[in-house]
Short mmCIF file of C-alpha atoms in Angstrom, two decimals:
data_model
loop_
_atom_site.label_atom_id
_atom_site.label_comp_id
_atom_site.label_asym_id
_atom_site.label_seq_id
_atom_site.Cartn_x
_atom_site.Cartn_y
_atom_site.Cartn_z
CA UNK A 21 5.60 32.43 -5.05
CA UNK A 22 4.16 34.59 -7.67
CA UNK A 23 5.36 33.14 -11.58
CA UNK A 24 5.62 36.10 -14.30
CA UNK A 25 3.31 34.05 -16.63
CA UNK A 26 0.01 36.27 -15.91
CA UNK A 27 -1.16 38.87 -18.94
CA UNK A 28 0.23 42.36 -19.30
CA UNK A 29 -3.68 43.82 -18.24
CA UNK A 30 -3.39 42.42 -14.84
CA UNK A 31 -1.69 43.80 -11.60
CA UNK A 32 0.22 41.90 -8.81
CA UNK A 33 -2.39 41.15 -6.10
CA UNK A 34 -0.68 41.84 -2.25
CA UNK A 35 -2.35 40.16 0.86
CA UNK A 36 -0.97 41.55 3.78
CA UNK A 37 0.68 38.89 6.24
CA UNK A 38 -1.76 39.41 9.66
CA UNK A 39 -5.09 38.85 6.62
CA UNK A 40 -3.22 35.53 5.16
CA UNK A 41 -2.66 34.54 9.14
CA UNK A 42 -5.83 35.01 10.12
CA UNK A 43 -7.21 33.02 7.11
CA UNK A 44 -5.09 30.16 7.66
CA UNK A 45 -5.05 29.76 11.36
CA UNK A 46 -3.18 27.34 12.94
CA UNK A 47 -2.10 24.02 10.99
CA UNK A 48 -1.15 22.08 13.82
CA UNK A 49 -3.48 19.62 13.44
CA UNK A 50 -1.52 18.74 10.08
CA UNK A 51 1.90 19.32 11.28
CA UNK A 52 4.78 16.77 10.76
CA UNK A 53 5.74 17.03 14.39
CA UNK A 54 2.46 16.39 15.49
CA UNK A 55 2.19 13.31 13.35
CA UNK A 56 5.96 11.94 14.18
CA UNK A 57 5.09 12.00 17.76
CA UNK A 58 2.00 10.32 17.25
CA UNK A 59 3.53 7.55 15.12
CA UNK A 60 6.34 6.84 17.92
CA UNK A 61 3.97 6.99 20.59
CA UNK A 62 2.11 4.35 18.61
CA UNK A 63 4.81 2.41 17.28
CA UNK A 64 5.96 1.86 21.22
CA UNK A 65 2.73 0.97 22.05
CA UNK A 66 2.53 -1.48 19.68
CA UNK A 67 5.62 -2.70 21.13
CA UNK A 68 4.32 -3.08 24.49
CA UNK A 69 1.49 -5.22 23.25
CA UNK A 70 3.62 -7.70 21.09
CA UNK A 71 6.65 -8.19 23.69
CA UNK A 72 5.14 -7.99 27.00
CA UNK A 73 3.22 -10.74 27.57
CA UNK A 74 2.28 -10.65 30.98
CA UNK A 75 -1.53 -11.19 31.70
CA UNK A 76 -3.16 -7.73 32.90
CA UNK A 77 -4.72 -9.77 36.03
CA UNK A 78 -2.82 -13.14 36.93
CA UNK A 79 -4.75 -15.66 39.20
CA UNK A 80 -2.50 -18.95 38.73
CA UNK A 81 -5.46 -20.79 40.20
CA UNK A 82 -8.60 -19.60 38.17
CA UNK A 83 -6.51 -18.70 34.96
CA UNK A 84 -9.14 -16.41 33.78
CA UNK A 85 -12.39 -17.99 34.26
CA UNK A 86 -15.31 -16.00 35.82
CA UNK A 87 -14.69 -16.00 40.07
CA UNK A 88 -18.12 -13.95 42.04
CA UNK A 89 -18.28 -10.97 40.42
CA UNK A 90 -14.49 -10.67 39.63
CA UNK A 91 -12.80 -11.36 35.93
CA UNK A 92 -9.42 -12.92 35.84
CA UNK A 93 -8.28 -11.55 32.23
CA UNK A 94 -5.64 -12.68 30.36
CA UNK A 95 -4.19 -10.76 27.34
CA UNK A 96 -4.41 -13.17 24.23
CA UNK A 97 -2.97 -12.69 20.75
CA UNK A 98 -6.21 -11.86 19.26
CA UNK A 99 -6.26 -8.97 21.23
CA UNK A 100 -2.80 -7.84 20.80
CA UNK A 101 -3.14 -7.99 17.40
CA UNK A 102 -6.16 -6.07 17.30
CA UNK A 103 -4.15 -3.52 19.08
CA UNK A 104 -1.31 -2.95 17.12
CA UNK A 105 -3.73 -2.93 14.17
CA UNK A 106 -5.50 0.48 15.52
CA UNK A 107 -2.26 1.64 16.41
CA UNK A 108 -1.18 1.51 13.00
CA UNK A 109 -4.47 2.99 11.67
CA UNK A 110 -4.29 6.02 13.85
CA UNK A 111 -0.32 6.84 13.11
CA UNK A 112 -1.15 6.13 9.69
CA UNK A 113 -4.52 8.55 10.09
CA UNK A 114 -1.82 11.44 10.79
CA UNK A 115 0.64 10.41 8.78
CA UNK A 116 -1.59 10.70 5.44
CA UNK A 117 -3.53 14.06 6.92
CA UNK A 118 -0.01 15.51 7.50
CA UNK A 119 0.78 14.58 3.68
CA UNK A 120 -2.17 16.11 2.52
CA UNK A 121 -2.74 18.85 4.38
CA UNK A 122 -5.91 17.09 5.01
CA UNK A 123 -7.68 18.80 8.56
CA UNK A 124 -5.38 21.43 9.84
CA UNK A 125 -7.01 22.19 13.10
CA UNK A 126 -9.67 21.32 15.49
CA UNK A 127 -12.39 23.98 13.76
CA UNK A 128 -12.20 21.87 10.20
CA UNK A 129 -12.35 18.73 12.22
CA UNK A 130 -15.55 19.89 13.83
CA UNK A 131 -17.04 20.94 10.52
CA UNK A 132 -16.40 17.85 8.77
CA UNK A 133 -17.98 16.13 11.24
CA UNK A 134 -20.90 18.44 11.39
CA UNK A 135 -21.21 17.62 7.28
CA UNK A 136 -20.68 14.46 8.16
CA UNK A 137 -23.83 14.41 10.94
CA UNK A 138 -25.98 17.04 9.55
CA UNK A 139 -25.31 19.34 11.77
CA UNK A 140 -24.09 22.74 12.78
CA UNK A 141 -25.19 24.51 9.36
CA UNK A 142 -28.11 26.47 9.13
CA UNK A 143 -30.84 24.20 6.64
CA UNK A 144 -32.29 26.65 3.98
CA UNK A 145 -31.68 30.26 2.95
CA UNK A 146 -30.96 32.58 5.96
CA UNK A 147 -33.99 33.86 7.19
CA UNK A 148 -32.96 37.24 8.56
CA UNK A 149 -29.89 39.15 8.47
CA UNK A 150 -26.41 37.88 8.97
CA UNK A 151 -24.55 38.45 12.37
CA UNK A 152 -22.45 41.59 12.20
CA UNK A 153 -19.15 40.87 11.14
CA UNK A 154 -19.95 37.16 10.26
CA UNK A 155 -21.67 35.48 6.92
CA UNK A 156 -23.56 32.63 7.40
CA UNK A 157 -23.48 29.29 6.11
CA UNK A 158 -26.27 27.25 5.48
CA UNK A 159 -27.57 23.81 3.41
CA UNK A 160 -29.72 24.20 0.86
CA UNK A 161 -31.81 21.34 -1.29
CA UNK A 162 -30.99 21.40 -4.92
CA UNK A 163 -33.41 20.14 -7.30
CA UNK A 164 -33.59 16.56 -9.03
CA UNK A 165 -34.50 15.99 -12.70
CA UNK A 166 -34.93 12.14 -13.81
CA UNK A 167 -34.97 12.93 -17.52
CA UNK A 168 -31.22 13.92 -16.55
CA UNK A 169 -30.25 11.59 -14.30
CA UNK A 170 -29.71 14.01 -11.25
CA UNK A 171 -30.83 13.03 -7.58
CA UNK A 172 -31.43 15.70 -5.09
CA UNK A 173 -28.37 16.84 -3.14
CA UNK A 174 -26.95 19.52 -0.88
CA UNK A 175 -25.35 23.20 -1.54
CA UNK A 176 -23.65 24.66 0.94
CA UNK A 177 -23.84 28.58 0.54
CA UNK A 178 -22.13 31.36 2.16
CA UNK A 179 -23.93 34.59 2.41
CA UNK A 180 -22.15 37.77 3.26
CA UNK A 181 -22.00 40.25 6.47
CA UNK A 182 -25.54 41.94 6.11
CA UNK A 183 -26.85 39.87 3.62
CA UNK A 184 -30.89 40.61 4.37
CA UNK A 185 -32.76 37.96 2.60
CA UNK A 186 -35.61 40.53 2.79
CA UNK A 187 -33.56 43.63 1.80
CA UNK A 188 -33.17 44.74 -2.19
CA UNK A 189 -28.90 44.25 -2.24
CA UNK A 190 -28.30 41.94 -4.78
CA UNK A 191 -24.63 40.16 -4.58
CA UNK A 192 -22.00 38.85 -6.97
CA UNK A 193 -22.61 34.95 -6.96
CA UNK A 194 -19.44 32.54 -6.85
CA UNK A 195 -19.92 28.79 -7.84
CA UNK A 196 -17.21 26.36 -6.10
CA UNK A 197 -16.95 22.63 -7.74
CA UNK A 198 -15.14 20.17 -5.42
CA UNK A 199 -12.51 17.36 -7.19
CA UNK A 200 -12.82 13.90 -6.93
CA UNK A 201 -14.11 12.33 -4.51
CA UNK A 202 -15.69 15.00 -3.19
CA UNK A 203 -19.02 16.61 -1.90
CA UNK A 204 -20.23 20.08 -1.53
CA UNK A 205 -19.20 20.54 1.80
CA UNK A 206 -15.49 20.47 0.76
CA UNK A 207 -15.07 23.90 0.27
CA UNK A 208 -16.56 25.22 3.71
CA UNK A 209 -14.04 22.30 5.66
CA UNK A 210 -11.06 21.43 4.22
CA UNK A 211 -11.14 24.34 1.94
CA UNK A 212 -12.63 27.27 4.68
CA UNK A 213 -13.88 29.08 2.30
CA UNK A 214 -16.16 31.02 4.89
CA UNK A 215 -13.10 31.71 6.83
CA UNK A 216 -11.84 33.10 4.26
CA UNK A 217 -14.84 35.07 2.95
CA UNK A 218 -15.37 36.25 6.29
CA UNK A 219 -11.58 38.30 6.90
CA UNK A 220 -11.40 39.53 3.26
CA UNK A 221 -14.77 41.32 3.57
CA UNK A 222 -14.08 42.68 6.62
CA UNK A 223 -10.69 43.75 5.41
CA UNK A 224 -12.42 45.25 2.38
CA UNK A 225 -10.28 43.42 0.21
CA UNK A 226 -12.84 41.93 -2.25
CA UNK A 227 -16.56 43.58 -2.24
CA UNK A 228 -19.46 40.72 -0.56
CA UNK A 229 -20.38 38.15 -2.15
CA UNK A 230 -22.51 34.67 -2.27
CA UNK A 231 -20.55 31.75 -2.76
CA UNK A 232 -22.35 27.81 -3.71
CA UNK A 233 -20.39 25.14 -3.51
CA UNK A 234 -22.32 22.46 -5.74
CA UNK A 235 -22.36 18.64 -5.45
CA UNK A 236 -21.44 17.09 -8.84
CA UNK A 237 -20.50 13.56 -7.91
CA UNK A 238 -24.12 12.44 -6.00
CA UNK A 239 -25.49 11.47 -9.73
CA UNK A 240 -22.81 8.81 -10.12
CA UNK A 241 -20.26 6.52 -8.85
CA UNK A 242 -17.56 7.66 -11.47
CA UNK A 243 -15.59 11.46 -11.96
CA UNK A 244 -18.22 13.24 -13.87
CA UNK A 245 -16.31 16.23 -14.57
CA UNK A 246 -19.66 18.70 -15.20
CA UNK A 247 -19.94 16.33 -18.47
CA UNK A 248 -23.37 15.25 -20.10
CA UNK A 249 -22.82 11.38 -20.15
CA UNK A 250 -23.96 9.96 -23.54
CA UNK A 251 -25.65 6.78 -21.54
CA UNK A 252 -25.75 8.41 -17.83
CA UNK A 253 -26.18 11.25 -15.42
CA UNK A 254 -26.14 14.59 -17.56
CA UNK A 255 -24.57 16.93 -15.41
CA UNK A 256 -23.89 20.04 -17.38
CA UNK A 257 -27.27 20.29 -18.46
CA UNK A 258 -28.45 20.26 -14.73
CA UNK A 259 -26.15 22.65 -14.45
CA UNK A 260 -27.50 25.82 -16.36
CA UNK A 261 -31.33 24.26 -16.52
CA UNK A 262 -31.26 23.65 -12.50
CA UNK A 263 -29.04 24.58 -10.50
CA UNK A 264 -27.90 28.33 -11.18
CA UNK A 265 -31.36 28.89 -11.64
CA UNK A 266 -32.65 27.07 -8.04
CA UNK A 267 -29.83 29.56 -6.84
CA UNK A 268 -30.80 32.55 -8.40
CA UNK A 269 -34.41 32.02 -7.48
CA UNK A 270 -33.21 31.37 -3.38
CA UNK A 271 -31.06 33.98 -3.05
CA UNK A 272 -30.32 37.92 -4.20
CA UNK A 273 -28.20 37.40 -6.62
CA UNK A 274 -27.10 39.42 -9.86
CA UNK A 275 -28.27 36.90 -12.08
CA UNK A 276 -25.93 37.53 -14.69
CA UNK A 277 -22.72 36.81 -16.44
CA UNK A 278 -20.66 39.86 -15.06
CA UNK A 279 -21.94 38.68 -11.30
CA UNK A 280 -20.87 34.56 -11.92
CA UNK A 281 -17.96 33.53 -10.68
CA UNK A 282 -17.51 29.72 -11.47
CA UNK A 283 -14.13 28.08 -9.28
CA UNK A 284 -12.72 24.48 -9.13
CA UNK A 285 -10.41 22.61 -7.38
CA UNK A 286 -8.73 19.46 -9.60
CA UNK A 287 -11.43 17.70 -10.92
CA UNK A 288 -13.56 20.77 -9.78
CA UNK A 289 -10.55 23.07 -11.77
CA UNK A 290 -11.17 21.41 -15.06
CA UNK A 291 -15.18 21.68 -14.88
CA UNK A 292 -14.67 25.46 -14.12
CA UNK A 293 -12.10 25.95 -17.11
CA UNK A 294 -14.40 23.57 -19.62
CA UNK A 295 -17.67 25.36 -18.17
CA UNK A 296 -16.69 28.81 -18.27
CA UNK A 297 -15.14 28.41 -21.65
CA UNK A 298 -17.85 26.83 -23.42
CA UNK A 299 -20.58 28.75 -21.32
CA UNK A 300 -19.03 32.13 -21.94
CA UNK A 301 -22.69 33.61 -21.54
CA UNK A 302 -23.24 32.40 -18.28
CA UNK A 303 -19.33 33.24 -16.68
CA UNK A 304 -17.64 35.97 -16.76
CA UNK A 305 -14.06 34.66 -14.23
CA UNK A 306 -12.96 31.64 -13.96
CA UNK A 307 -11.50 30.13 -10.87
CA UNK A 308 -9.05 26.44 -12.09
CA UNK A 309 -6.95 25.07 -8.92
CA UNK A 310 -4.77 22.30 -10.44
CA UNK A 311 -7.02 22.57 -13.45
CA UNK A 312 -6.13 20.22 -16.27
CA UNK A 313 -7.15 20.93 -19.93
CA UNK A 314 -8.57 17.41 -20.54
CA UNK A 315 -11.07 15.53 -18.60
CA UNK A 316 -9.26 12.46 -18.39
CA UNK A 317 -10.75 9.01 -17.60
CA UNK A 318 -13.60 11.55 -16.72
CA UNK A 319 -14.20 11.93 -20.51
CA UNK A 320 -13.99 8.47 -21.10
CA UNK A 321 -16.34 7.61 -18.53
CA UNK A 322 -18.97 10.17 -20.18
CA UNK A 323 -18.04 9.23 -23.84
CA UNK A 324 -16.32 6.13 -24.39
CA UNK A 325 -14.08 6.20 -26.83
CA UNK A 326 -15.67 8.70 -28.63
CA UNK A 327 -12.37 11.00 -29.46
CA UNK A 328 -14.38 13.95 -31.67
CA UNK A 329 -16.43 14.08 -28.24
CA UNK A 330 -13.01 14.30 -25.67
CA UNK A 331 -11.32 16.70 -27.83
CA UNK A 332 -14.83 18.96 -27.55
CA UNK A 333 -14.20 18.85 -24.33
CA UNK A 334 -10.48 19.78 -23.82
CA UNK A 335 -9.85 23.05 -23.21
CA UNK A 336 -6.10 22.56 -24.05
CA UNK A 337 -7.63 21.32 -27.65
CA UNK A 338 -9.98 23.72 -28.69
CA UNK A 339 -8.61 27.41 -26.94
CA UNK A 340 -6.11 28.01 -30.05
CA UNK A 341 -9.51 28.00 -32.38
CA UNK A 342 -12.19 28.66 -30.51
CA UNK A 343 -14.27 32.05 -30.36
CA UNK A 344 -14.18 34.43 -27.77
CA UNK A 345 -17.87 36.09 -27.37
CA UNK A 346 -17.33 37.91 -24.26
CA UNK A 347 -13.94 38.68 -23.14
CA UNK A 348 -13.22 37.11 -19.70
CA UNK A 349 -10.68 36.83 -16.90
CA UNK A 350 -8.75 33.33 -15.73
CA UNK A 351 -7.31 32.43 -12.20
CA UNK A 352 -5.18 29.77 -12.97
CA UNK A 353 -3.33 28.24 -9.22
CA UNK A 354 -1.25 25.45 -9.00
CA UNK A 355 1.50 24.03 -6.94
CA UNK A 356 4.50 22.12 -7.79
CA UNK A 357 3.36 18.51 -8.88
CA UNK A 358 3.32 17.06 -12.04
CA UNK A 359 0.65 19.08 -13.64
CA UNK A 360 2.39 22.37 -12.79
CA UNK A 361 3.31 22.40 -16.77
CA UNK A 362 0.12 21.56 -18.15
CA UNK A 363 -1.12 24.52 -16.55
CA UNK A 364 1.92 26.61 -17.73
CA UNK A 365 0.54 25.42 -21.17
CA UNK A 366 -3.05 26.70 -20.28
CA UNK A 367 -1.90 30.01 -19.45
CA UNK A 368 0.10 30.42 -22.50
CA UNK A 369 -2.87 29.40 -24.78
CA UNK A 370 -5.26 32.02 -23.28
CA UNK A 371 -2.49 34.38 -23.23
CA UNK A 372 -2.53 34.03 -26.94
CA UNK A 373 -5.86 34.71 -27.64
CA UNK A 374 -5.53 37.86 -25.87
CA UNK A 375 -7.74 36.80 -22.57
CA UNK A 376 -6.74 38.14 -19.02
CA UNK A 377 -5.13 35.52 -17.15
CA UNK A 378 -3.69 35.83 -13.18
CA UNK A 379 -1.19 32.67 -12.87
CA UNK A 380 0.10 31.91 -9.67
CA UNK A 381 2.24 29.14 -8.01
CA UNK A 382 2.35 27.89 -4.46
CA UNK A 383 5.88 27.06 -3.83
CA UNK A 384 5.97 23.54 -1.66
CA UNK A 385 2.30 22.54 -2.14
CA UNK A 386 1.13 19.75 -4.37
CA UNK A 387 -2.35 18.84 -5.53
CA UNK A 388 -3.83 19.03 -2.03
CA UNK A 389 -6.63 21.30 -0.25
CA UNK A 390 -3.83 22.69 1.28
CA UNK A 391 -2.72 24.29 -1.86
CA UNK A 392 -6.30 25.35 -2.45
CA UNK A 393 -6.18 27.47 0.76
CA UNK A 394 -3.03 28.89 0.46
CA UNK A 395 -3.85 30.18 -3.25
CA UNK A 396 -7.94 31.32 -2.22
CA UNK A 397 -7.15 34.09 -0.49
CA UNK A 398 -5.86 35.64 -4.12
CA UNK A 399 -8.18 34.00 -6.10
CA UNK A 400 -11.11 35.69 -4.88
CA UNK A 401 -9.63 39.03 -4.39
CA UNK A 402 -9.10 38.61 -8.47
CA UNK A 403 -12.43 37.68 -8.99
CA UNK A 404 -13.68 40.54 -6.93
CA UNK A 405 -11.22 43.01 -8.93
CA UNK A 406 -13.71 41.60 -12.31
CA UNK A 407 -16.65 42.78 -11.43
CA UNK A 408 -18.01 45.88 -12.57
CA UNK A 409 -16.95 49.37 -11.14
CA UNK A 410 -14.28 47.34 -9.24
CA UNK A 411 -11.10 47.14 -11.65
CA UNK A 412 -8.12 49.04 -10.28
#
C-alpha cells in the first residue's frame, strides 16, 4: 500500500512482482498453518502424556528395577511433565515466530544459526573478487575506544557483484542500525538484506553498493539509541570518530556525504532519523523503518531526566526550527501499529521544511522484521535513485 503523504519532487517507485518474489522467498517457515498444525500436534501429544498412563515397559515382577542388561521403565510424572512442558515451548516457538514474522524459511534459520556459531560468513574484507552474480558477505572487527566506552564488536558487510578489493571502483556505502535487542547480524537474517541486494543489482534496479550493518547495543545492557550517554557508553561519538572511518579505510568506498546511506529499523529507525538529521555532513538519505521522533526510555537511559538534553534529541522537537545545510532525501516505512501516526507526523514536518520525503505503508504488517522486508526492497531502490547521476 503506497500512502499519498510523500513530497511533490519524488516519483512512485514500481517493483515488479517476479523481483519482490524472488526477494521474499517462501514464508512458510512463518506461516499460520504451519504453526496451527504444530500447536495441535503438540497439544495432543501433551495429551497422550498426561492421560495415558500406562508404563512404556511393564514387568509386574521387577517394577522397573535394573534386570541383566534389560531396563524395566516406568513413565513417572516428572517426566510427563517435563514433556508437556517442551511441548508447549515448541508450539509456543511457532506460535510467536508466526506473530512476528520472525524466521520465514529454512535459509534465515541457517544464517541465524551461523551468527549464532560463527560460522558460514567470510571473516574480514573479501580478498578477491565477488562470485559472478553474487555479493559476498563477510564479518569484520570494528574498533574499541575505552575513553568512549565502546568494546570491539562485529559488522557484517555486503559487498556487491564484482566488487574487487584490489580494483579502483569505489561504491556508494549504506549503514544499517538494528532495533532493540538486536545485533549486527539482524539485517543479513531476519532482515536478508543480501538477498535482497543480490536480485535488485542484478535486476539493475538500484546501482551496487556496500552495505554495514553496525552493532550498537554490545557497549551496554540498555537501548542506546546512537546516543552519547552523559555517565556511559558514548555511542555517537564512536560513530563518526570510529566506525565510518574503520569502514572507509577497509573497503572502496566514496567516502562522502552524497555516497552514505544511513537506515534503521525501530530503535535502529530513530538513530538513522536523529543521526542523519543532526549529522547532515556525513548523510545525505535517510533510511527510518518504524522510526519514532523521540528516543524514548532510550533518552532517559542516556540523560536522565535531563529534558533540554531529550528534546535535543527528538527529531519530532527540533525539525520545525532546525537548519537545513545540505538538502537531503527521507525513506520513511511503517506498517499499521500504533506508531503509524507518529510517523505520519514526521513526514509532515519534513514536508514543511521543504525536504524530499518517500512515505510508504505496509498494509497488514506491524512493527516486525517482516515489515522491514516487505518495505526494503523500495527503500533501497530510493536511496539508489539519490545518488549522483542517478535521479530519474
Amino acid at each position: 500500500m503506497f500512502e499519498a503523504f510523500s513530497s511533490g519532487d519524488v516519483q512512485r517507485i514500481t517493483i515488479p512482482d517476479p523481483v519482490l518474489s524472488s526477494v521474499h522467498g517462501s514464508m512458510w517457515l512463518s506461516s499460520w498453518w504451519l504453526a496451527t498444525a504444530v500447536t495441535i500436534a503438540c497439544v495432543l501429544l501433551a495429551g497422550f502424556l498426561l492421560f495415558f498412563r500406562r508404563p512404556l515397559v511393564r514387568d509386574r515382577s521387577t517394577r522397573g528395577v535394573r534386570t541383566g542388561n534389560k531396563v524395566r521403565v516406568r513413565s513417572g510424572t516428572t517426566s510427563r511433565i517435563a514433556g508437556v512442558l517442551v511441548l508447549a515451548l515448541i508450539a509456543g516457538a511457532f506460535i510467536v515466530n508466526s506473530a512476528g514474522d520472525f524466521v520465514p524459511d529454512l535459509t534465515t534459520a541457517r544464517r541465524i544459526i551461523s551468527a549464532a556459531t560463527g560460522q558460514g560468513s567470510q571473516s574480514g574484507p573479501p580478498a578477491d573478487t565477488a562470485p559472478s552474480g553474487q555479493g559476498t558477505v563477510s564479518v569484520v572487527s570494528m574498533p574499541a575506544d575505552k575513553n568512549l566506552q565502546i568494546p570491539a564488536a562485529d559488522a557484517w558487510v555486503y559487498t556487491p557483484p564484482g566488487y574487487d578489493a584490489t580494483g579502483k571502483t569505489r561504491y556508494p556505502v549504506v549503514y544499517l542500525i538494528h532495533g532493540y535487542p538486536g545485533t549486527a547480524s539482524d539485517w543479513f537474517t531476519y532482515g536478508k538484506t543480501g538477498d535482497t541486494m543480490d536480485e535488485l543489482v542484478h535486476q539493475r534496479l538500484v546501482v551496487p553498493m556496500i552495505v554495514v550493518s553496525l552493532d550498537i547495543s554490545s557497549a551496554a545492557e540498555y537501548d542506546t539509541e546512537c546516543l552519547d550517554s552523559s555517565d556511559g557508553p558514548k555511542v555517537e561519538s564512536w560513530l563518526y570518530s570510529r566506525a565510518v572511518p574503520h569502514i572507509d579505510k577497509l573497503f572502496l568506498t566514496q567516502a562522502n556525504r552524497e555516497g552514505r546511506i544511513l537506515g534503521g529499523f525501530s530503535a535502529g529507525g530513530f538513530c538513522a532519523l536523529d543521526q542523519g538529521l543532526r549529522h547532515q555532513e556525513t548523510w545525505g538519505t535517510i533510511i527510518a523503518f518504524e522510526g519514532f521522533g523521540e528516543p524514548g526510555t532510550g533518552g532517559e537511559d542516556a540523560f536522565g531526566d535531563n529534558e533540554s538534553e531529550i528534546k535535543a534529541h527528538s527529531p519530532e522537537e527540533y525539525i520545525p526550527s532546525m537548519k537545513f545545510v545540505h538538502p537531503q532525501a527521507f525513506y520513511l516505512d511503517s506498517g499499521e501499529g500504533d506508531g503509524l501516526e507518529r510517523v505520519k507526523g514526521l513526514v509532515e514536518q519534513l514536508k514543511a521544511r521543504q525536504q524530499k520525503v518517500y512515505y510508504r505503508v505496509n498494509t497488514g504488517e506491524g512493527h516486525s522484521w517482516s515489515e522491514v522486508r516487505a518495505g526494503l526492497p523500495y527503500a533501497l531502490v530510493f536511496a539508489s535513485e539519490q545518488l549522483p547521476g542517478q535521479q530519474r
